[in-house]
PDB file of C-alpha atoms and ligand atoms in Angstrom:
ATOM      1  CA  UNK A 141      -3.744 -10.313  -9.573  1.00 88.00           C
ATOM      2  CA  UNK A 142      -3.246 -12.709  -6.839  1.00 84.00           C
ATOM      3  CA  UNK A 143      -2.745 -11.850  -3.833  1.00 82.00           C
ATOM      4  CA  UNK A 144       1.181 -12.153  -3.107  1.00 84.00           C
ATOM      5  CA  UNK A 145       0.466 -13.859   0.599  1.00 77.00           C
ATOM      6  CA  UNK A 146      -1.453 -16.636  -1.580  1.00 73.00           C
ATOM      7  CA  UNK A 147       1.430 -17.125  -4.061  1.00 64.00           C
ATOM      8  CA  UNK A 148       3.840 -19.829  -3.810  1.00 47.00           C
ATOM      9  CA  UNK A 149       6.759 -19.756  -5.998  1.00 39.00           C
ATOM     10  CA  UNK A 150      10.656 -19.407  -6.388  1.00 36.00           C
ATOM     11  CA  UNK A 151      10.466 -15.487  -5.507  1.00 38.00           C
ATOM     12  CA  UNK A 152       8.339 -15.435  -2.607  1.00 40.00           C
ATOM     13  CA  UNK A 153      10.192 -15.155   0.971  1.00 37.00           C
ATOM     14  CA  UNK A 154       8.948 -17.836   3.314  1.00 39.00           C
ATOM     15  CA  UNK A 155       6.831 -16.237   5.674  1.00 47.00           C
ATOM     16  CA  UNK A 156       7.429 -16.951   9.313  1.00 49.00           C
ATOM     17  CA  UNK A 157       5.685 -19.701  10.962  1.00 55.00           C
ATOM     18  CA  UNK A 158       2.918 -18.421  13.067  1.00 58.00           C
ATOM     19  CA  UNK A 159       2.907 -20.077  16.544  1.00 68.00           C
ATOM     20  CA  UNK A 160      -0.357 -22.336  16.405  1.00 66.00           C
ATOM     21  CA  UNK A 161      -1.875 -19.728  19.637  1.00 74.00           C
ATOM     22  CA  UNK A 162      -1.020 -16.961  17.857  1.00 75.00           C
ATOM     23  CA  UNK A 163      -4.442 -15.950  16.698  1.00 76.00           C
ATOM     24  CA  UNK A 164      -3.302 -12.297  15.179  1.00 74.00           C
ATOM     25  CA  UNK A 165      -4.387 -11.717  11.590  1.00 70.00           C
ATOM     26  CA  UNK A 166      -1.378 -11.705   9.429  1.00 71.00           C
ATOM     27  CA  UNK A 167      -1.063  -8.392   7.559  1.00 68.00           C
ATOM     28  CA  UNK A 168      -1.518  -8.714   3.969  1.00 74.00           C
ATOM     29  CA  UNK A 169       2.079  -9.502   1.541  1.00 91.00           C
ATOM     30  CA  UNK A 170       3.391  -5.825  -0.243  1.00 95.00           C
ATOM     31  CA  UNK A 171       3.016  -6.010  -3.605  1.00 97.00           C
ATOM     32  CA  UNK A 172       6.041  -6.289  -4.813  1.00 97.00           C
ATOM     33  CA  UNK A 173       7.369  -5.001  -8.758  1.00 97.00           C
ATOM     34  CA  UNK A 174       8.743  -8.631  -9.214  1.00 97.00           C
ATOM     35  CA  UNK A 175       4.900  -9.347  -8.682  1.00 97.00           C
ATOM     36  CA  UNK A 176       2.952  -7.361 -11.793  1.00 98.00           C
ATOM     37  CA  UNK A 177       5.855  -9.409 -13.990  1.00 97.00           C
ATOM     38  CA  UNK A 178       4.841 -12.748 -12.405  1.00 97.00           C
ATOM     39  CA  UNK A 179       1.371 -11.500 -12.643  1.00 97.00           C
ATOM     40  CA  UNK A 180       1.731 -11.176 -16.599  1.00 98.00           C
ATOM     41  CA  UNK A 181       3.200 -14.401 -16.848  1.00 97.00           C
ATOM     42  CA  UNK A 182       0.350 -16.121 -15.571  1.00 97.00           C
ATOM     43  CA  UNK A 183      -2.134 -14.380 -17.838  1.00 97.00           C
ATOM     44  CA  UNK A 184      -3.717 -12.378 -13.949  1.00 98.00           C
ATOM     45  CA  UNK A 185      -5.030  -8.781 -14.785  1.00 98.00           C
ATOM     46  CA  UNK A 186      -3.516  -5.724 -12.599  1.00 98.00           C
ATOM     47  CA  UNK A 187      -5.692  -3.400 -11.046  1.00 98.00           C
ATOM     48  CA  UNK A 188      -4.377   0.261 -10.453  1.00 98.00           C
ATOM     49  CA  UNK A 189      -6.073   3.146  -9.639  1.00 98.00           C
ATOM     50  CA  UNK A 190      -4.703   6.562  -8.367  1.00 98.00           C
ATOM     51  CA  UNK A 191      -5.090   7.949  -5.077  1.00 98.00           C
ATOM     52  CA  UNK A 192      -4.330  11.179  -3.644  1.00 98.00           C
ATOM     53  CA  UNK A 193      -5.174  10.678   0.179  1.00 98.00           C
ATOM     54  CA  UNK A 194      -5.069   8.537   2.908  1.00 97.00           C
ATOM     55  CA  UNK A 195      -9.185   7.476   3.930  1.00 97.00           C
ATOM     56  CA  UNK A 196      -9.317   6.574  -0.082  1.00 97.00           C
ATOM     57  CA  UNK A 197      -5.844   4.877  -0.407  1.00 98.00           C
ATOM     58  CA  UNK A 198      -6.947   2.738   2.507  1.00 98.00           C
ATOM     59  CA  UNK A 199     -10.563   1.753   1.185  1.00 98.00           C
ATOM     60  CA  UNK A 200      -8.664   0.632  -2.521  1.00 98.00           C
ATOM     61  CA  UNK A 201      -6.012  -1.020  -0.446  1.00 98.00           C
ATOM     62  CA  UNK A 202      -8.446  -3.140   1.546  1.00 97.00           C
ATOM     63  CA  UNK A 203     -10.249  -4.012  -1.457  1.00 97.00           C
ATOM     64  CA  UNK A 204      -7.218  -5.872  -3.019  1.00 97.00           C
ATOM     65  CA  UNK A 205      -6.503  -2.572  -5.932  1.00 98.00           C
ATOM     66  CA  UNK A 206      -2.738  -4.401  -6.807  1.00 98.00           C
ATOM     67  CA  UNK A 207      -1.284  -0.087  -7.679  1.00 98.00           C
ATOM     68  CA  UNK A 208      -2.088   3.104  -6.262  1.00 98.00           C
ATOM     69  CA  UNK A 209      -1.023   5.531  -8.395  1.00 98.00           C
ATOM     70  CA  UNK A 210      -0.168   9.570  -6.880  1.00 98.00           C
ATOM     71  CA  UNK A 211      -1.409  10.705 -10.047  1.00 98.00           C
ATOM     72  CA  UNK A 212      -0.359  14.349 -10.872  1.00 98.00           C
ATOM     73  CA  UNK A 213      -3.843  14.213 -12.160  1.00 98.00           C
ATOM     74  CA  UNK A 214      -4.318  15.589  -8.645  1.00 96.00           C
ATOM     75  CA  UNK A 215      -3.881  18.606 -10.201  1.00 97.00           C
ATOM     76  CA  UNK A 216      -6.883  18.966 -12.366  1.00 95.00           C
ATOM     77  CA  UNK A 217      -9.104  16.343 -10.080  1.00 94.00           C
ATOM     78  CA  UNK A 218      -8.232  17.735  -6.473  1.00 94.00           C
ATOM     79  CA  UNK A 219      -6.158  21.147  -6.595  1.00 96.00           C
ATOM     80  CA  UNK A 220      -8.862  22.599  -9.201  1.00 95.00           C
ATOM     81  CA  UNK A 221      -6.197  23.624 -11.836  1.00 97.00           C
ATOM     82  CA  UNK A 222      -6.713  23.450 -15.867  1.00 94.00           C
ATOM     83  CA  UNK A 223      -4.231  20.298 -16.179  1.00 95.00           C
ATOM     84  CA  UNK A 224      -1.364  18.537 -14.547  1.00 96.00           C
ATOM     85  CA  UNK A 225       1.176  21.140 -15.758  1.00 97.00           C
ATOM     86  CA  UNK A 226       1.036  23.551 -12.648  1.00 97.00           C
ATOM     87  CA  UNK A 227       1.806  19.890  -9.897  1.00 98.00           C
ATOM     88  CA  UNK A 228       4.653  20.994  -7.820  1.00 98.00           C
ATOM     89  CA  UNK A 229       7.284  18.278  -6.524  1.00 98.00           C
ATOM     90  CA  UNK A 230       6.095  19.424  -3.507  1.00 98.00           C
ATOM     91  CA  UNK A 231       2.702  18.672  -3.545  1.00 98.00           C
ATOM     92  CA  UNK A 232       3.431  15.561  -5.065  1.00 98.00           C
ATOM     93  CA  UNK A 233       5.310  14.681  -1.605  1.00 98.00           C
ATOM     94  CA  UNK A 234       2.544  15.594   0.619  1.00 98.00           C
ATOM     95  CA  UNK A 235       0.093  13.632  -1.204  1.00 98.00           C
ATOM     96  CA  UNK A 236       2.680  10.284  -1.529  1.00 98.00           C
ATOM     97  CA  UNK A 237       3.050  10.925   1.892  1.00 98.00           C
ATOM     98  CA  UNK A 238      -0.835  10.602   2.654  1.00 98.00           C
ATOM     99  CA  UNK A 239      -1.236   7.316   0.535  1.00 98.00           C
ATOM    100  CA  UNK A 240       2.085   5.706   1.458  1.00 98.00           C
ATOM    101  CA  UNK A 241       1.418   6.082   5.407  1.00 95.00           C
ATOM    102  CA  UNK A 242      -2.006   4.181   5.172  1.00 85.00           C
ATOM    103  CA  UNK A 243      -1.615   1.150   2.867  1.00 96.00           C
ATOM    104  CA  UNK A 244      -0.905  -2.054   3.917  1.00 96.00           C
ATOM    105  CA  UNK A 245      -0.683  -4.408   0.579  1.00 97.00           C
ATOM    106  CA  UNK A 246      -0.576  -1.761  -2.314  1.00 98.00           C
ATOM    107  CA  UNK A 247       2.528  -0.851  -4.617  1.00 98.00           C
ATOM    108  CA  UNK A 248       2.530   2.934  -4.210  1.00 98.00           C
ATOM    109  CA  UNK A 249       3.864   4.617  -7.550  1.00 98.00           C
ATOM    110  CA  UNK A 250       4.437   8.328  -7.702  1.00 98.00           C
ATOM    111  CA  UNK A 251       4.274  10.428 -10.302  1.00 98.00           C
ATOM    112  CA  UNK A 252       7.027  13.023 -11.564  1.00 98.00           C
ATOM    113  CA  UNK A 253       5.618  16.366 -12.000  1.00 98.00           C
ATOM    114  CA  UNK A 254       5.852  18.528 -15.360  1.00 98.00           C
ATOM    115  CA  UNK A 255       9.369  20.372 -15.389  1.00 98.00           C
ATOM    116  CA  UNK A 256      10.879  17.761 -12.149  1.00 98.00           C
ATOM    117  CA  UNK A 257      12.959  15.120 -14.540  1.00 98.00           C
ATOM    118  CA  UNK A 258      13.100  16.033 -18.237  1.00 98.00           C
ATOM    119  CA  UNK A 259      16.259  18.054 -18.163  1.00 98.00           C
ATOM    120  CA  UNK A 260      18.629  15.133 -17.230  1.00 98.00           C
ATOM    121  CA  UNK A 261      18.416  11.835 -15.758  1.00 98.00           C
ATOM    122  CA  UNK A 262      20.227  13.303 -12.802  1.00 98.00           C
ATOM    123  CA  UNK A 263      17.110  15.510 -12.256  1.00 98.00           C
ATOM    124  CA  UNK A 264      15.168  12.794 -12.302  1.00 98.00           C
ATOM    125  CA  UNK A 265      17.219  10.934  -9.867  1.00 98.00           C
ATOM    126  CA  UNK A 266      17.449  14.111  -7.379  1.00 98.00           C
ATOM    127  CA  UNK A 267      13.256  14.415  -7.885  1.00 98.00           C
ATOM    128  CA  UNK A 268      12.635  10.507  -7.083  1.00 98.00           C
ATOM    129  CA  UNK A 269      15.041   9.998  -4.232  1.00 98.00           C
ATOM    130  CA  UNK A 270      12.699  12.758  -3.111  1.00 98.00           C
ATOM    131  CA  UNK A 271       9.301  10.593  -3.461  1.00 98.00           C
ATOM    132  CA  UNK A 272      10.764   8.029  -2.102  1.00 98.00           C
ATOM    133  CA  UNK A 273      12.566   9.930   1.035  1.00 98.00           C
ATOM    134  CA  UNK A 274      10.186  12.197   1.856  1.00 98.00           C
ATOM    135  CA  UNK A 275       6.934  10.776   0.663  1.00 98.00           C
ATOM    136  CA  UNK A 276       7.453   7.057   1.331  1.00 98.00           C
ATOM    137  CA  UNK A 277       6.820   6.185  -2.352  1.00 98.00           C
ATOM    138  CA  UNK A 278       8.167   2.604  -3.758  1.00 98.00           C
ATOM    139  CA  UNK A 279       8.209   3.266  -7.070  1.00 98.00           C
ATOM    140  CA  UNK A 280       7.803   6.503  -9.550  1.00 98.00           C
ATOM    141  CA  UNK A 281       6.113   6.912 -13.004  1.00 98.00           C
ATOM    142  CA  UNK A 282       7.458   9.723 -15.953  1.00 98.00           C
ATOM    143  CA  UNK A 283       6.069  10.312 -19.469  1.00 98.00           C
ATOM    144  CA  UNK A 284       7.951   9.507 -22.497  1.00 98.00           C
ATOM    145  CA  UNK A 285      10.041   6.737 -24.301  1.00 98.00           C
ATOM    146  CA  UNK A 286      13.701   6.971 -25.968  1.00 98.00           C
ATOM    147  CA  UNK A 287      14.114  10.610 -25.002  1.00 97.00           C
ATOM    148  CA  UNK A 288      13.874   9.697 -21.191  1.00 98.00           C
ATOM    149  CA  UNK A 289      15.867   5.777 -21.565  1.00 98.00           C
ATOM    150  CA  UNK A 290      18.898   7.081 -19.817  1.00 98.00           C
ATOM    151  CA  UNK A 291      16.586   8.775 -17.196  1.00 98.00           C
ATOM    152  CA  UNK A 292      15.194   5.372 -16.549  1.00 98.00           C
ATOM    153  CA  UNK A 293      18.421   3.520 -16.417  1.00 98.00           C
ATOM    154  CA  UNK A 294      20.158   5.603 -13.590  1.00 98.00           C
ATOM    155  CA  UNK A 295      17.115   5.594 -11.647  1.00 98.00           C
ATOM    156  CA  UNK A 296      16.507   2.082 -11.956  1.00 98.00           C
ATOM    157  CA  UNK A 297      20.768   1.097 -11.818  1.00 98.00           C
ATOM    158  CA  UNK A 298      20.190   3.376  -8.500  1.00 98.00           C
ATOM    159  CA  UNK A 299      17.470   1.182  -6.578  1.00 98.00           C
ATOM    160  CA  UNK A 300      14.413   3.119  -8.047  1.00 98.00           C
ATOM    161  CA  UNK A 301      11.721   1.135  -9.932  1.00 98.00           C
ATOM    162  CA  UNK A 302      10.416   2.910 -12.916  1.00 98.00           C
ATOM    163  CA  UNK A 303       6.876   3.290 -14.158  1.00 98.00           C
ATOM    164  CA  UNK A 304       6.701   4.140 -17.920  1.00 98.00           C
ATOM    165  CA  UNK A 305       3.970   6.207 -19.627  1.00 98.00           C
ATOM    166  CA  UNK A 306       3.606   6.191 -23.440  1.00 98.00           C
ATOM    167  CA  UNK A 307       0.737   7.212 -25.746  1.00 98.00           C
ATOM    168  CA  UNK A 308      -0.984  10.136 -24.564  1.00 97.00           C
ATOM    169  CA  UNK A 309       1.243  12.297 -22.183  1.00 97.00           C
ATOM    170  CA  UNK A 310      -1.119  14.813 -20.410  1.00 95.00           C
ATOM    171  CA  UNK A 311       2.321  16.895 -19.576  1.00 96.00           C
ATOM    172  CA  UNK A 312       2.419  17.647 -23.397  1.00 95.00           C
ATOM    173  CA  UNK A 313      -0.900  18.187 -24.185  1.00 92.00           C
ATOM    174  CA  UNK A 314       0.367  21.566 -25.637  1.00 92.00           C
ATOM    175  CA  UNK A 315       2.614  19.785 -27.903  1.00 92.00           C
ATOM    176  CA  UNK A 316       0.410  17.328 -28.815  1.00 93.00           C
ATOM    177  CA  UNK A 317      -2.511  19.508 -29.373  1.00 87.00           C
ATOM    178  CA  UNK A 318      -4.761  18.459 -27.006  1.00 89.00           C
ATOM    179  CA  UNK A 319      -6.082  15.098 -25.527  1.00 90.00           C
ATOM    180  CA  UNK A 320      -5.963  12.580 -28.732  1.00 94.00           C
ATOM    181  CA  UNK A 321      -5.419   9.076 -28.937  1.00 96.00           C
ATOM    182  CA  UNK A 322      -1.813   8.489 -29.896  1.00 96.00           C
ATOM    183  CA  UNK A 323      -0.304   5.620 -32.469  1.00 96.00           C
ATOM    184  CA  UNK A 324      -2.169   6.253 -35.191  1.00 96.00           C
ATOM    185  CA  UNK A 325      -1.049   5.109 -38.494  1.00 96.00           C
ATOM    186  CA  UNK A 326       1.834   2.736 -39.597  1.00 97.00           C
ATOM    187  CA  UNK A 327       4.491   5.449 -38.911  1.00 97.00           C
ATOM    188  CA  UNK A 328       3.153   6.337 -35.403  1.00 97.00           C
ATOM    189  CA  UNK A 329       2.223   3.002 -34.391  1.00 98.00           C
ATOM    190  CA  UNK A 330       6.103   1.792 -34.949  1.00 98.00           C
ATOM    191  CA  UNK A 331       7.457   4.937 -33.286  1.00 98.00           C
ATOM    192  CA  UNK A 332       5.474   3.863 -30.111  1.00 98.00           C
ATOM    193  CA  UNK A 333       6.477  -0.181 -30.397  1.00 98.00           C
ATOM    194  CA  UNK A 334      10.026   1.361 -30.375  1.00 98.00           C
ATOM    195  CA  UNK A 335       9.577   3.701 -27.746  1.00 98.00           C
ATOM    196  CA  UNK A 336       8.222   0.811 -25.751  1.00 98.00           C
ATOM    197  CA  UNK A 337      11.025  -1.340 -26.111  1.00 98.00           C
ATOM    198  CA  UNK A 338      13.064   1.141 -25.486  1.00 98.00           C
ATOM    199  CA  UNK A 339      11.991   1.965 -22.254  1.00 98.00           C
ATOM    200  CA  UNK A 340      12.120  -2.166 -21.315  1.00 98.00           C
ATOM    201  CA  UNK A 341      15.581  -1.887 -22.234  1.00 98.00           C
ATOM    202  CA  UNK A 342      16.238   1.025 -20.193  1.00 98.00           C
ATOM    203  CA  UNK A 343      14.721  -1.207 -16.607  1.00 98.00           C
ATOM    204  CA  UNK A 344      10.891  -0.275 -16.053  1.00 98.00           C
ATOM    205  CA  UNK A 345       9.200  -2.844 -15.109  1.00 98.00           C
ATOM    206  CA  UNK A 346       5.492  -1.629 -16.506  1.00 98.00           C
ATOM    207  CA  UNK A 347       4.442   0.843 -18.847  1.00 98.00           C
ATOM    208  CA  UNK A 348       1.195   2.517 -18.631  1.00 98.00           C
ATOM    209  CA  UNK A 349       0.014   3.195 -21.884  1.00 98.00           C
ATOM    210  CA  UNK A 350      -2.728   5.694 -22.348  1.00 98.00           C
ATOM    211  CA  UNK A 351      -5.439   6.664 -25.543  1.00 98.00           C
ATOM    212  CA  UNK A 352      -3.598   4.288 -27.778  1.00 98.00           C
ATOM    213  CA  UNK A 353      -5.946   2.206 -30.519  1.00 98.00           C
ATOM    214  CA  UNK A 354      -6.716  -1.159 -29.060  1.00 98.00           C
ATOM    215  CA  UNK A 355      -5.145  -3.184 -31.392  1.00 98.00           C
ATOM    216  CA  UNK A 356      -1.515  -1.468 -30.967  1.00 98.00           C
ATOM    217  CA  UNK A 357      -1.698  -1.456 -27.172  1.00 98.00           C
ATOM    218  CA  UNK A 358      -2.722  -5.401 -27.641  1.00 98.00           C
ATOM    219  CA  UNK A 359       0.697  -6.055 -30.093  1.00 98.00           C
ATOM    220  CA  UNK A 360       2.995  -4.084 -27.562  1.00 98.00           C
ATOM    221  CA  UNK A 361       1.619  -5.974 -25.291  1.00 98.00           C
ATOM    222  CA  UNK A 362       2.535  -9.255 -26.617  1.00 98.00           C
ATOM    223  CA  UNK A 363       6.055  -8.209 -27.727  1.00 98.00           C
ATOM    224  CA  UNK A 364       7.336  -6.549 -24.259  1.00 98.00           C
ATOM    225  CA  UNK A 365       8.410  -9.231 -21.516  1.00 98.00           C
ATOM    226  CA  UNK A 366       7.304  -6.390 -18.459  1.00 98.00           C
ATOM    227  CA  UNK A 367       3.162  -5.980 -17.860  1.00 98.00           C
ATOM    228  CA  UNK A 368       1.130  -3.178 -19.709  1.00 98.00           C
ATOM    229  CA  UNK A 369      -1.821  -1.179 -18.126  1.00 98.00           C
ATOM    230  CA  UNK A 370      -3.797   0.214 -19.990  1.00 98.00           C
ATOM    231  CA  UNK A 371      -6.399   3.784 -19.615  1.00 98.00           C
ATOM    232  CA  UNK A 372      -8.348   4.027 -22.974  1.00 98.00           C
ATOM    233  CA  UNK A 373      -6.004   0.918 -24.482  1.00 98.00           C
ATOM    234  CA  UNK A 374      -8.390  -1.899 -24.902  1.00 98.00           C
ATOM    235  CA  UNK A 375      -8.896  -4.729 -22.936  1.00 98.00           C
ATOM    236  CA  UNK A 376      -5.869  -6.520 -23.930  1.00 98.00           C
ATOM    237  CA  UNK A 377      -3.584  -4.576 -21.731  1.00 98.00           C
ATOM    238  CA  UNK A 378      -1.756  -6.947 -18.800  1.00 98.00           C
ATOM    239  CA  UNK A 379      -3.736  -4.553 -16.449  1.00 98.00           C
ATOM    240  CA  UNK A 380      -6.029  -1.342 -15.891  1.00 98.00           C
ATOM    241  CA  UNK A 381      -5.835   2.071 -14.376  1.00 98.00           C
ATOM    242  CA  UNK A 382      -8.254   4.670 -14.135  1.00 98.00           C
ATOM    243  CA  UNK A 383      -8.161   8.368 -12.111  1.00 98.00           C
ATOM    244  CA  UNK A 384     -10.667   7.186  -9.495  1.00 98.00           C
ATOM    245  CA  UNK A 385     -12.965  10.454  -9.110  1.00 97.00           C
ATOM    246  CA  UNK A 386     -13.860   9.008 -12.507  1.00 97.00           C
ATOM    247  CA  UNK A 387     -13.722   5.498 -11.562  1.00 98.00           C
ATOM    248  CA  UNK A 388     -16.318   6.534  -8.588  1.00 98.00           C
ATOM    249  CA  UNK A 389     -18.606   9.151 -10.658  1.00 97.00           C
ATOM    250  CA  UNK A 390     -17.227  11.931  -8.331  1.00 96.00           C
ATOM    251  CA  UNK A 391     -15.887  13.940 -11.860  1.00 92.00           C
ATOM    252  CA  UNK A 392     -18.490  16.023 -13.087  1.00 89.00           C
ATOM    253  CA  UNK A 393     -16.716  14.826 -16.398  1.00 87.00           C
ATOM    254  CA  UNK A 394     -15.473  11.563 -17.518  1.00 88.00           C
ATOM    255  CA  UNK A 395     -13.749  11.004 -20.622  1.00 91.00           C
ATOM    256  CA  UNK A 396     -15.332   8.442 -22.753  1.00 92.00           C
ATOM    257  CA  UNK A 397     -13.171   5.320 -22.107  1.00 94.00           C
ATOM    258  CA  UNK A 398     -13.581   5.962 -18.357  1.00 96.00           C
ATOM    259  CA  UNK A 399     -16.284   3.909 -16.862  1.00 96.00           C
ATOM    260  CA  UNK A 400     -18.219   5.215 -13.541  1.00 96.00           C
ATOM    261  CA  UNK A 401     -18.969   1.849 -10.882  1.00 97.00           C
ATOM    262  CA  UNK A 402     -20.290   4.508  -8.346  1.00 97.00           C
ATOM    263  CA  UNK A 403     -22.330   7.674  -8.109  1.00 97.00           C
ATOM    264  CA  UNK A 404     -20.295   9.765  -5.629  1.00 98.00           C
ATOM    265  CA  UNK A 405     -21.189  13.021  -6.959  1.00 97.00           C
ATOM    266  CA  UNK A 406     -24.895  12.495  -6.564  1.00 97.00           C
ATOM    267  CA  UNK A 407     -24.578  10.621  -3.043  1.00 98.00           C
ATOM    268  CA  UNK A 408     -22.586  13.508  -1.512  1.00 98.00           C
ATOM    269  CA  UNK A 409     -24.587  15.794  -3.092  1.00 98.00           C
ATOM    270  CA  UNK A 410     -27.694  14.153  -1.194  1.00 98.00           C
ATOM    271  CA  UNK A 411     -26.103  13.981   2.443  1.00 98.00           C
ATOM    272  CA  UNK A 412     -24.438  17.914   2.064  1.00 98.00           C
ATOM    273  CA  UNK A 413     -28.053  19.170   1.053  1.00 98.00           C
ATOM    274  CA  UNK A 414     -30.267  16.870   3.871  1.00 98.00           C
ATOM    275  CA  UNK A 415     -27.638  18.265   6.456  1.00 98.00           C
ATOM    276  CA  UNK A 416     -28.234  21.835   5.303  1.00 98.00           C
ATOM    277  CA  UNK A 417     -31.880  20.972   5.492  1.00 98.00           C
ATOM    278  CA  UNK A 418     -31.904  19.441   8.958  1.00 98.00           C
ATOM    279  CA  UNK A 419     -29.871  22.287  10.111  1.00 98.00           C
ATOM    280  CA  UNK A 420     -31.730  24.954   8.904  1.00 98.00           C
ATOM    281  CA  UNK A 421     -34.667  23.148  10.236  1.00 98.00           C
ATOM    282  CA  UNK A 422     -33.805  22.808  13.549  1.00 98.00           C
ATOM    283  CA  UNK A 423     -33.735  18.860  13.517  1.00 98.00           C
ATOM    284  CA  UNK A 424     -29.739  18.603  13.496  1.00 98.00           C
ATOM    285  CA  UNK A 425     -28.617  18.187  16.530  1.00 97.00           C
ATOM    286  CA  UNK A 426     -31.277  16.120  18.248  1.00 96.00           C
ATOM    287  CA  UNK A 427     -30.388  14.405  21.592  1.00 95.00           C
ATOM    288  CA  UNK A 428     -28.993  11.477  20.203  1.00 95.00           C
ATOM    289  CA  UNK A 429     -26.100  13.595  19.010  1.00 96.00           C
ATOM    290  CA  UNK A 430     -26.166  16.191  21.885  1.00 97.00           C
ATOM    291  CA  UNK A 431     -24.304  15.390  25.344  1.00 96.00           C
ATOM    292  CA  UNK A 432     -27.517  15.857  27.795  1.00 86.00           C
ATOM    293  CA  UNK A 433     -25.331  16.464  30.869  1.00 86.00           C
TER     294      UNK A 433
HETATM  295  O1  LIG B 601      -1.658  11.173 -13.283  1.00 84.78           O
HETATM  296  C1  LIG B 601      -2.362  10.197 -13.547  1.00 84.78           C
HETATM  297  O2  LIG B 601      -3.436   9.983 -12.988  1.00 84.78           O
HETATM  298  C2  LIG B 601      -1.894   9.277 -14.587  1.00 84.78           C
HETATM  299  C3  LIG B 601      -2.873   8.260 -15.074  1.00 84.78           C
HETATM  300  C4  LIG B 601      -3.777   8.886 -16.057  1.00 84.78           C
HETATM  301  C5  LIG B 601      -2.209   7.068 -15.615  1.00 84.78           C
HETATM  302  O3  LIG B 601      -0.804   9.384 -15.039  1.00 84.78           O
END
């Protein structure tokens, strides 16, 4: 995508004119939700990833990522628990809190824990306002389509932007026996076309849409006006997102539409066992990292 300081167009702001001696670099424009629409428009790809801390959040900021996502993936990628079911609102705040404080350019989306918004849509208006309050979130994400619409329109009637997530749902793996690509078949495909649509209708203004076949995720992405992003949906998707400990080959496991662009595990790995070495050696400190007076 663009970046939004480059764009010039009907729903940009005019910047302030920078005195010609003012030599200060101009901080980058926030991506704004208005922005991944305009993005779709012009045919430009999204990037998202997640991000659960501040020293990452900052690195995919400055590298132009358009989304960070506070996955509740944190839960099985950074807490060490079997899945996202056990992600407390609470944690969830910490960590939005971490990523929101740092970034500079980046949309920050949070993510609704298991058992935080499916009750009513006023619980999921108490849980967001709490994102956005006390973790500095702009936006939040929940899974599901028709069954959470009027969840989506009192958030989004209320000043909250709305992430939807459709295909699979990782906070019904136990319903849905397991992680399995979702849509398959005439019958499911149209269930998912109409669960998309419905959550359009209801105000979100992107839908992630996860382990769906290719070819659906490309037709729902034609027929919905609002930008699609895609983990395990084909390339047709209006953008991408991918948990980044996969992203960065920190996982010990990556599922197979996840592709590694960096060998963290191994490279950590590496400088963790040379410091134990130089350590147990005796070569760690030398004088170059000792005060000498
Ligand atoms: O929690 C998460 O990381 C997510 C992505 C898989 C989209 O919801």
């Amino acid at each position: 995508m663009t970046d939004p300081s480059e764009q010039a167009g009907p729903s940009q702001a005019t910047p302030a004119a920078p005195s010609p001696d003012d030599q200060r670099p101009r901080p980058p424009r926030r991506v704004r939700v208005h922005h991944l629409r305009e993005a779709k428009e012009r045919g430009e790809r999204i990037t998202m990833l997640t991000a659960y801390d501040a020293p990452t959040a900052q690195i995919f900021d400055e590298v132009g990522t358009d989304v960070l996502l506070v996955g509740d993936s944190l839960g099985d990628n950074f807490y060490g628990y079997p899945s996202t079911i056990p992600v407390t609102v609470d944690e969830m705040i910490h960590h939005t809190r971490a990523v929101a404080g740092g970034v500079r350019r980046a949309l920050v989306v949070a993510d609704l824990p298991f058992g935080s918004y499916e009750s009513s849509p006023q619980q999921a208006f108490d849980t967001a306002v709490r994102l956005l309050k006390e973790g500095g979130a702009h936006a939040v994400k929940f899974e599901g389509g028709r069954r959470v619409a009027e969840h989506v329109r009192l958030l989004t009637s209320s000043g909250i932007p709305v992430m939807g997530h459709l295909g699979f749902t990782p906070q019904s793996e136990n319903t849905l026996g397991g992680k399995r690509v979702q849509g398959r078949g005439a019958d499911a495909a149209e269930r998912l076309s109409e669960d998309a649509l419905a959550l359009q209708d209801a105000g979100v203004f992107a839908i992630v849409l996860e382990m769906v076949p290719a070819p659906l995720a490309a037709r729902i992405t034609e027929i919905l006006a609002v930008p699609t992003i895609g983990i395990g949906a084909g390339a047709a998707c209006d953008g991408q997102v991918l948990v980044w400990p996969d992203m960065a080959g920190l996982s010990d496991w990556t599922p197979r539409f996840a592709k590694r662009y960096g060998r963290l595990r191994e490279e950590l790995a590496a400088a963790a066992r040379a410091y134990n070495d130089e350590v147990r050696s005796g070569t760690f400190p030398d004088d170059e990292h000792s005060f000498t007076e």
